[in-house]
PDB file of C-alpha atoms in Angstrom:
ATOM      1  CA  GLU Z  13      -0.876  -0.266  22.106  1.00 75.00           C
ATOM      2  CA  PRO Z  14       2.015  -1.889  20.041  1.00 90.00           C
ATOM      3  CA  LEU Z  15       4.044   0.611  18.239  1.00 91.00           C
ATOM      4  CA  PHE Z  16       3.750  -0.604  14.787  1.00 91.00           C
ATOM      5  CA  ASP Z  17      -0.315  -0.523  15.060  1.00 94.00           C
ATOM      6  CA  TYR Z  18      -0.171   3.135  16.785  1.00 94.00           C
ATOM      7  CA  LEU Z  19       2.349   4.090  14.016  1.00 93.00           C
ATOM      8  CA  GLU Z  20      -0.119   2.777  11.351  1.00 94.00           C
ATOM      9  CA  ARG Z  21      -3.171   3.559  12.780  1.00 95.00           C
ATOM     10  CA  ASN Z  22      -2.530   7.425  14.411  1.00 96.00           C
ATOM     11  CA  LEU Z  23       0.308   8.624  11.866  1.00 94.00           C
ATOM     12  CA  GLY Z  24      -0.486   6.929   9.001  1.00 94.00           C
ATOM     13  CA  TYR Z  25       3.097   5.160   8.689  1.00 95.00           C
ATOM     14  CA  ARG Z  26       3.528   1.210   8.013  1.00 94.00           C
ATOM     15  CA  VAL Z  27       6.604  -0.554   9.005  1.00 94.00           C
ATOM     16  CA  ALA Z  28       7.812  -2.692   5.763  1.00 93.00           C
ATOM     17  CA  TYR Z  29      10.809  -3.814   6.502  1.00 93.00           C
ATOM     18  CA  MET Z  30      13.790  -3.464   9.456  1.00 94.00           C
ATOM     19  CA  HIS Z  31      17.410  -3.353   8.558  1.00 94.00           C
ATOM     20  CA  SER Z  32      19.172  -5.361  11.547  1.00 93.00           C
ATOM     21  CA  LYS Z  33      23.038  -5.466  12.574  1.00 94.00           C
ATOM     22  CA  VAL Z  34      23.472  -8.018  15.100  1.00 91.00           C
ATOM     23  CA  TYR Z  35      26.611  -8.255  16.885  1.00 92.00           C
ATOM     24  CA  ALA Z  36      28.159  -9.009  20.174  1.00 89.00           C
ATOM     25  CA  LEU Z  37      29.574  -6.730  23.080  1.00 88.00           C
ATOM     26  CA  SER Z  38      31.009  -7.433  26.638  1.00 87.00           C
ATOM     27  CA  ALA Z  39      28.413  -5.987  29.272  1.00 83.00           C
ATOM     28  CA  CYS Z  40      31.267  -3.510  30.455  1.00 82.00           C
ATOM     29  CA  LYS Z  41      31.006  -1.817  27.246  1.00 82.00           C
ATOM     30  CA  ILE Z  42      27.500  -1.184  27.390  1.00 82.00           C
ATOM     31  CA  LYS Z  43      26.564   2.499  28.903  1.00 80.00           C
ATOM     32  CA  PHE Z  44      23.515   2.686  30.876  1.00 77.00           C
ATOM     33  CA  ARG Z  45      22.391   4.772  33.984  1.00 77.00           C
ATOM     34  CA  THR Z  46      22.025   1.448  35.510  1.00 77.00           C
ATOM     35  CA  PRO Z  47      24.165  -1.297  34.914  1.00 72.00           C
ATOM     36  CA  LEU Z  48      22.890  -4.738  33.308  1.00 72.00           C
ATOM     37  CA  PRO Z  49      21.640  -7.263  35.826  1.00 71.00           C
ATOM     38  CA  CYS Z  50      24.899  -9.603  34.790  1.00 73.00           C
ATOM     39  CA  LYS Z  51      28.585  -9.424  35.417  1.00 78.00           C
ATOM     40  CA  LYS Z  52      30.646  -6.883  33.118  1.00 79.00           C
ATOM     41  CA  SER Z  53      32.269  -9.572  31.324  1.00 80.00           C
ATOM     42  CA  THR Z  54      29.031 -11.447  30.303  1.00 84.00           C
ATOM     43  CA  PRO Z  55      28.622 -11.260  26.299  1.00 87.00           C
ATOM     44  CA  VAL Z  56      25.731  -9.441  25.177  1.00 87.00           C
ATOM     45  CA  LEU Z  57      23.928  -9.616  21.836  1.00 89.00           C
ATOM     46  CA  VAL Z  58      23.156  -6.298  20.199  1.00 90.00           C
ATOM     47  CA  LEU Z  59      20.376  -5.978  17.733  1.00 92.00           C
ATOM     48  CA  ASP Z  60      20.999  -2.436  16.118  1.00 94.00           C
ATOM     49  CA  GLU Z  61      17.714  -1.785  14.141  1.00 96.00           C
ATOM     50  CA  ILE Z  62      16.321   0.576  11.622  1.00 96.00           C
ATOM     51  CA  ALA Z  63      12.361   0.453  10.344  1.00 95.00           C
ATOM     52  CA  TYR Z  64      11.876   1.816   6.924  1.00 94.00           C
ATOM     53  CA  THR Z  65       8.500   2.527   4.992  1.00 94.00           C
ATOM     54  CA  GLU Z  66       7.682   0.856   1.714  1.00 92.00           C
ATOM     55  CA  GLU Z  67       9.450   3.781   0.051  1.00 94.00           C
ATOM     56  CA  GLY Z  68      12.234   3.328   2.307  1.00 94.00           C
ATOM     57  CA  LYS Z  69      11.954   6.513   4.584  1.00 95.00           C
ATOM     58  CA  PRO Z  70      13.486   5.768   7.995  1.00 97.00           C
ATOM     59  CA  LEU Z  71      10.796   5.460  10.820  1.00 96.00           C
ATOM     60  CA  PHE Z  72      12.806   4.591  13.974  1.00 95.00           C
ATOM     61  CA  HIS Z  73      16.068   3.464  15.181  1.00 97.00           C
ATOM     62  CA  THR Z  74      16.541   0.891  17.994  1.00 94.00           C
ATOM     63  CA  TYR Z  75      18.921  -0.802  20.194  1.00 92.00           C
ATOM     64  CA  GLU Z  76      18.128  -4.450  21.862  1.00 90.00           C
ATOM     65  CA  TYR Z  77      20.147  -5.876  24.348  1.00 88.00           C
ATOM     66  CA  HIS Z  78      20.145  -9.601  25.111  1.00 86.00           C
ATOM     67  CA  PRO Z  79      22.904 -10.579  27.928  1.00 83.00           C
ATOM     68  CA  GLU Z  80      24.087 -14.670  27.055  1.00 79.00           C
ATOM     69  CA  ARG Z  81      21.323 -17.375  27.815  1.00 74.00           C
ATOM     70  CA  ARG Z  82      18.456 -14.793  27.748  1.00 72.00           C
ATOM     71  CA  MET Z  83      17.418 -14.971  24.079  1.00 75.00           C
ATOM     72  CA  ASP Z  84      17.607 -17.216  21.180  1.00 78.00           C
ATOM     73  CA  PHE Z  85      17.523 -16.502  17.266  1.00 77.00           C
ATOM     74  CA  GLU Z  86      17.347 -18.380  14.315  1.00 83.00           C
ATOM     75  CA  LEU Z  87      17.667 -17.004  10.965  1.00 81.00           C
ATOM     76  CA  ILE Z  88      16.674 -18.524   7.623  1.00 83.00           C
ATOM     77  CA  ARG Z  89      18.789 -17.021   4.512  1.00 79.00           C
ATOM     78  CA  LYS Z  90      17.622 -17.494   1.092  1.00 81.00           C
ATOM     79  CA  ARG Z  91      19.499 -17.233  -2.595  1.00 76.00           C
ATOM     80  CA  ASN Z  92      17.521 -15.141  -4.738  1.00 78.00           C
ATOM     81  CA  LYS Z  93      16.761 -17.026  -7.939  1.00 77.00           C
ATOM     82  CA  SER Z  94      18.596 -15.668 -10.847  1.00 67.00           C
TER      83      SER Z  94
END
């Protein structure tokens, strides 16, 4: 069962948005019990995310690690109308 569905159906929490930081690290800087399946010098894209309810209550914090050439991201950035 997907995490968002579980939180909403079983606990009554709905993820309204996620605040994400995106940055790069060298694989040698990332500490896991089992090393990443890449060279230590490989750049890794890190997504550091916190999920929030509509009221702004934090629900969970995650880190995702994406070694080079394994994931592509596209961003759309919009300006607020003023």
